[in-house]
Amino acid sequence: MSAPTSNPTSGDRSAVAGVRFDTPGPDSPDSRTGFDTFVAWELNPKVALRPEPFGALLYHFGTRKLSFLKNLTVVGIVQSLADHDSAEAALLAAGITPAQRPLYVQALTALADSAMITPRAA
């Protein structure tokens, strides 16, 4: 994950530490990183998720990387990934609207890029 950035001026808080959501554009997460919302994803077996009042802590025992989820909706989506056939299905089950979708896909993309979530074996 990139170095932490300041929070967006709109008052929205990023769902994942170090990820800004105020700059969506043609360089979307789907095309930039290859994150596929129609693939089944799960929390990496080497990752522990610890719920906290602010969201959750994720610790990857393989890379020793620590990530903060600062949005309870993202925490719920990550926890539910294994229960759904795809990330898209998890987003729909969480009630994410089309307008909100790019923000949550960006958060999931950051988690996939840091190996916190991984594609589920078929």
Coordinates of N, CA and C in Angstrom, one line a residue:
M1 N 0.8 -1.2 0.0 CA 0.0 0.0 0.0 C 0.9 1.2 0.0
S2 N 0.4 2.3 -0.6 CA 1.2 3.5 -0.7 C 1.3 4.2 0.7
A3 N 2.1 5.2 0.7 CA 2.3 6.0 2.0 C 1.0 6.7 2.3
P4 N 0.7 6.8 3.6 CA -0.6 7.4 4.0 C -0.7 8.8 3.4
T5 N -1.9 9.2 3.0 CA -2.2 10.5 2.5 C -3.2 11.2 3.4
S6 N -3.4 12.5 3.3 CA -4.3 13.2 4.1 C -5.8 12.8 3.7
N7 N -6.7 13.0 4.7 CA -8.1 12.7 4.4 C -8.6 13.6 3.4
P8 N -9.6 13.2 2.6 CA -10.2 14.0 1.6 C -10.9 15.2 2.3
T9 N -10.9 16.4 1.6 CA -11.4 17.6 2.1 C -12.9 17.6 2.3
S10 N -13.6 16.6 1.6 CA -15.1 16.5 1.7 C -15.5 16.0 3.1
G11 N -14.6 15.6 3.9 CA -15.0 15.1 5.2 C -15.2 13.6 5.3
D12 N -15.2 13.0 4.1 CA -15.3 11.5 4.1 C -13.9 10.9 4.6
R13 N -14.0 9.8 5.3 CA -12.8 9.2 5.7 C -12.6 8.0 4.8
S14 N -11.3 7.7 4.6 CA -11.0 6.5 3.8 C -11.4 5.3 4.5
A15 N -11.7 4.2 3.8 CA -12.1 3.0 4.5 C -10.9 2.1 4.8
V16 N -9.8 2.4 4.2 CA -8.6 1.7 4.5 C -7.5 2.7 4.7
A17 N -6.7 2.6 5.7 CA -5.6 3.5 6.0 C -4.8 3.8 4.8
G18 N -4.5 5.0 4.4 CA -3.6 5.3 3.3 C -4.3 5.3 2.0
V19 N -5.6 5.1 1.9 CA -6.3 5.1 0.6 C -7.2 6.3 0.5
R20 N -7.0 7.1 -0.5 CA -7.9 8.2 -0.7 C -9.0 7.9 -1.6
F21 N -10.2 8.4 -1.3 CA -11.4 8.1 -2.1 C -11.9 9.3 -2.9
D22 N -11.2 10.4 -2.8 CA -11.7 11.6 -3.4 C -11.2 11.8 -4.9
T23 N -10.6 10.8 -5.4 CA -10.0 11.0 -6.8 C -10.4 9.9 -7.7
P24 N -11.7 9.5 -7.8 CA -12.0 8.5 -8.8 C -11.9 9.0 -10.2
G25 N -11.6 8.2 -11.1 CA -11.5 8.7 -12.5 C -11.3 7.5 -13.4
P26 N -10.8 7.8 -14.6 CA -10.6 6.8 -15.6 C -9.6 5.7 -15.2
D27 N -8.8 6.0 -14.3 CA -7.8 5.0 -13.8 C -8.4 4.2 -12.7
S28 N -9.5 3.5 -13.0 CA -10.3 2.8 -11.9 C -9.5 1.6 -11.3
P29 N -9.8 1.2 -10.1 CA -9.1 0.1 -9.5 C -9.3 -1.2 -10.3
D30 N -10.4 -1.4 -10.9 CA -10.7 -2.6 -11.7 C -9.6 -2.7 -12.8
S31 N -9.4 -1.7 -13.6 CA -8.5 -1.7 -14.7 C -7.0 -1.6 -14.3
R32 N -6.8 -0.8 -13.2 CA -5.4 -0.5 -12.9 C -4.7 -1.8 -12.3
T33 N -5.4 -2.5 -11.4 CA -4.8 -3.6 -10.7 C -5.3 -5.0 -11.1
G34 N -6.3 -5.0 -11.9 CA -6.9 -6.3 -12.3 C -7.8 -6.9 -11.2
F35 N -8.2 -6.2 -10.2 CA -9.1 -6.7 -9.2 C -10.4 -7.0 -9.8
D36 N -10.9 -8.3 -9.7 CA -12.1 -8.7 -10.4 C -13.2 -8.9 -9.3
T37 N -14.2 -8.1 -9.4 CA -15.3 -8.2 -8.4 C -16.2 -9.5 -8.6
F38 N -16.0 -10.1 -9.8 CA -16.8 -11.3 -10.1 C -16.1 -12.6 -9.7
V39 N -15.0 -12.5 -9.0 CA -14.3 -13.6 -8.5 C -14.6 -13.8 -7.1
A40 N -14.6 -15.0 -6.6 CA -14.8 -15.3 -5.2 C -13.5 -15.0 -4.4
W41 N -13.6 -14.2 -3.4 CA -12.5 -13.7 -2.5 C -12.7 -14.2 -1.1
E42 N -11.6 -14.2 -0.3 CA -11.7 -14.5 1.1 C -10.6 -13.8 1.8
L43 N -10.7 -13.7 3.1 CA -9.6 -13.2 4.0 C -8.5 -14.2 3.8
N44 N -7.3 -13.7 3.6 CA -6.1 -14.6 3.5 C -6.0 -15.4 4.7
P45 N -5.8 -16.7 4.6 CA -5.6 -17.6 5.8 C -4.5 -17.1 6.7
K46 N -3.5 -16.4 6.2 CA -2.4 -15.9 7.0 C -2.7 -14.5 7.7
V47 N -4.0 -14.1 7.6 CA -4.4 -12.8 8.1 C -5.3 -13.0 9.3
A48 N -5.1 -12.2 10.3 CA -6.0 -12.2 11.5 C -6.7 -10.8 11.4
L49 N -8.1 -10.9 11.6 CA -8.9 -9.7 11.6 C -9.4 -9.5 13.1
R50 N -9.1 -8.4 13.7 CA -9.5 -8.1 15.0 C -10.4 -6.9 15.0
P51 N -11.7 -7.1 15.3 CA -12.7 -6.0 15.3 C -12.2 -5.0 16.4
E52 N -12.4 -3.7 16.1 CA -12.1 -2.6 17.0 C -13.3 -1.6 17.0
P53 N -13.4 -0.7 17.9 CA -14.5 0.3 17.9 C -14.4 1.2 16.6
F54 N -13.3 1.4 16.1 CA -13.1 2.3 14.9 C -13.3 1.5 13.6
G55 N -13.3 0.1 13.7 CA -13.3 -0.7 12.5 C -12.7 -2.0 12.8
A56 N -11.4 -2.2 12.3 CA -10.7 -3.5 12.5 C -9.3 -3.3 12.2
L57 N -8.5 -4.2 12.9 CA -7.1 -4.3 12.6 C -6.9 -5.6 11.8
L58 N -6.1 -5.6 10.7 CA -5.7 -6.7 10.0 C -4.2 -6.9 10.1
Y59 N -3.8 -8.1 10.5 CA -2.4 -8.4 10.6 C -2.1 -9.6 9.7
H60 N -1.1 -9.4 8.8 CA -0.7 -10.5 7.9 C 0.6 -11.2 8.6
F61 N 0.4 -12.4 9.0 CA 1.5 -13.1 9.6 C 2.7 -13.5 8.7
G62 N 2.4 -13.5 7.4 CA 3.5 -13.8 6.4 C 4.4 -12.6 6.2
T63 N 3.7 -11.4 5.9 CA 4.5 -10.2 5.6 C 4.7 -9.3 6.8
R64 N 4.0 -9.6 7.9 CA 4.1 -8.8 9.1 C 3.5 -7.4 8.9
K65 N 2.6 -7.3 7.9 CA 2.0 -6.0 7.6 C 0.7 -5.8 8.4
L66 N 0.6 -4.6 9.0 CA -0.6 -4.3 9.7 C -1.4 -3.3 8.9
S67 N -2.7 -3.5 8.8 CA -3.6 -2.5 8.1 C -4.8 -2.2 9.1
F68 N -5.3 -1.0 8.9 CA -6.4 -0.6 9.7 C -7.6 -0.4 8.7
L69 N -8.7 -1.0 9.1 CA -10.0 -0.7 8.4 C -10.8 0.3 9.3
K70 N -11.1 1.4 8.7 CA -11.7 2.5 9.4 C -13.1 2.7 9.0
N71 N -13.7 1.6 8.5 CA -15.1 1.7 8.1 C -15.8 0.4 8.4
L72 N -16.8 0.4 9.2 CA -17.5 -0.8 9.7 C -18.1 -1.6 8.5
T73 N -18.6 -0.8 7.5 CA -19.2 -1.5 6.3 C -18.1 -2.3 5.6
V74 N -16.9 -1.8 5.5 CA -15.8 -2.5 4.8 C -15.5 -3.8 5.6
V75 N -15.4 -3.6 7.0 CA -15.2 -4.8 7.8 C -16.2 -5.9 7.6
G76 N -17.5 -5.5 7.5 CA -18.5 -6.4 7.3 C -18.4 -7.1 5.9
I77 N -18.0 -6.4 4.9 CA -17.8 -6.9 3.6 C -16.7 -7.9 3.6
V78 N -15.6 -7.5 4.2 CA -14.4 -8.4 4.2 C -14.8 -9.7 5.0
Q79 N -15.5 -9.6 6.1 CA -15.9 -10.8 6.9 C -16.8 -11.7 6.1
S80 N -17.6 -11.1 5.2 CA -18.6 -11.9 4.5 C -18.1 -12.4 3.2
L81 N -16.9 -12.1 2.7 CA -16.5 -12.5 1.4 C -16.6 -14.0 1.2
A82 N -16.2 -14.8 2.3 CA -16.2 -16.2 2.2 C -17.6 -16.8 2.0
D83 N -18.6 -16.0 2.4 CA -20.0 -16.4 2.3 C -20.7 -16.2 1.0
H84 N -20.0 -15.5 0.1 CA -20.6 -15.1 -1.2 C -19.8 -15.7 -2.4
D85 N -20.5 -15.8 -3.5 CA -19.8 -16.3 -4.7 C -18.9 -15.4 -5.3
S86 N -18.9 -14.1 -5.0 CA -18.0 -13.1 -5.6 C -18.0 -11.9 -4.7
A87 N -17.0 -11.0 -4.9 CA -16.9 -9.8 -4.2 C -18.1 -8.9 -4.6
E88 N -18.6 -9.0 -5.8 CA -19.8 -8.3 -6.3 C -21.0 -8.7 -5.4
A89 N -21.2 -10.0 -5.2 CA -22.3 -10.4 -4.4 C -22.2 -9.9 -3.0
A90 N -21.0 -9.9 -2.4 CA -20.8 -9.4 -1.1 C -21.1 -7.9 -1.0
L91 N -20.8 -7.1 -2.0 CA -21.1 -5.7 -2.1 C -22.6 -5.5 -2.1
L92 N -23.3 -6.3 -3.0 CA -24.7 -6.2 -3.1 C -25.4 -6.6 -1.8
A93 N -24.9 -7.6 -1.1 CA -25.5 -8.1 0.2 C -25.3 -7.0 1.2
A94 N -24.3 -6.2 1.1 CA -24.0 -5.2 2.1 C -24.8 -3.9 1.8
G95 N -25.6 -4.0 0.7 CA -26.4 -2.8 0.4 C -25.6 -1.6 -0.2
I96 N -24.5 -1.9 -0.8 CA -23.7 -0.9 -1.5 C -24.4 -0.4 -2.8
T97 N -24.6 0.8 -2.9 CA -25.3 1.4 -4.1 C -24.3 1.6 -5.2
P98 N -24.8 1.7 -6.4 CA -23.9 2.0 -7.6 C -23.0 3.2 -7.3
A99 N -23.6 4.2 -6.7 CA -22.8 5.5 -6.4 C -21.7 5.2 -5.4
Q100 N -21.9 4.3 -4.5 CA -20.9 4.0 -3.5 C -19.9 3.0 -3.9
R101 N -20.3 2.2 -4.9 CA -19.5 1.0 -5.4 C -18.0 1.3 -5.6
P102 N -17.6 2.4 -6.3 CA -16.2 2.7 -6.6 C -15.4 2.8 -5.3
L103 N -15.9 3.4 -4.3 CA -15.2 3.6 -3.0 C -14.9 2.2 -2.4
Y104 N -15.9 1.3 -2.4 CA -15.7 0.0 -1.8 C -14.8 -0.9 -2.6
V105 N -14.9 -0.8 -3.9 CA -14.1 -1.6 -4.8 C -12.6 -1.1 -4.6
Q106 N -12.4 0.2 -4.4 CA -11.1 0.7 -4.2 C -10.5 0.2 -2.9
A107 N -11.3 0.1 -1.8 CA -10.9 -0.5 -0.6 C -10.5 -1.9 -0.7
L108 N -11.4 -2.7 -1.4 CA -11.1 -4.1 -1.6 C -9.9 -4.3 -2.5
T109 N -9.7 -3.4 -3.4 CA -8.5 -3.5 -4.3 C -7.2 -3.3 -3.5
A110 N -7.2 -2.3 -2.6 CA -6.1 -2.1 -1.7 C -5.8 -3.3 -0.8
L111 N -6.8 -3.9 -0.3 CA -6.7 -5.2 0.5 C -6.1 -6.3 -0.4
A112 N -6.6 -6.4 -1.6 CA -6.1 -7.5 -2.5 C -4.6 -7.2 -2.8
D113 N -4.3 -6.0 -3.1 CA -2.9 -5.6 -3.5 C -1.9 -5.9 -2.3
S114 N -2.4 -5.8 -1.1 CA -1.5 -6.1 0.0 C -1.7 -7.5 0.5
A115 N -2.4 -8.3 -0.2 CA -2.5 -9.8 0.1 C -3.3 -10.0 1.4
M116 N -4.1 -9.0 1.8 CA -5.0 -9.3 3.0 C -6.2 -10.1 2.6
I117 N -6.6 -10.0 1.4 CA -7.7 -10.8 0.8 C -7.1 -11.5 -0.4
T118 N -7.5 -12.7 -0.7 CA -7.0 -13.5 -1.8 C -8.1 -14.2 -2.5
P119 N -8.0 -14.4 -3.8 CA -9.0 -15.2 -4.6 C -9.2 -16.5 -3.9
R120 N -10.4 -16.9 -3.8 CA -10.8 -18.2 -3.2 C -10.6 -19.3 -4.2
A121 N -10.0 -20.4 -3.7 CA -9.8 -21.6 -4.6 C -11.2 -22.1 -5.0
A122 N -11.3 -22.6 -6.3 CA -12.5 -23.1 -6.8 C -12.9 -24.4 -6.3

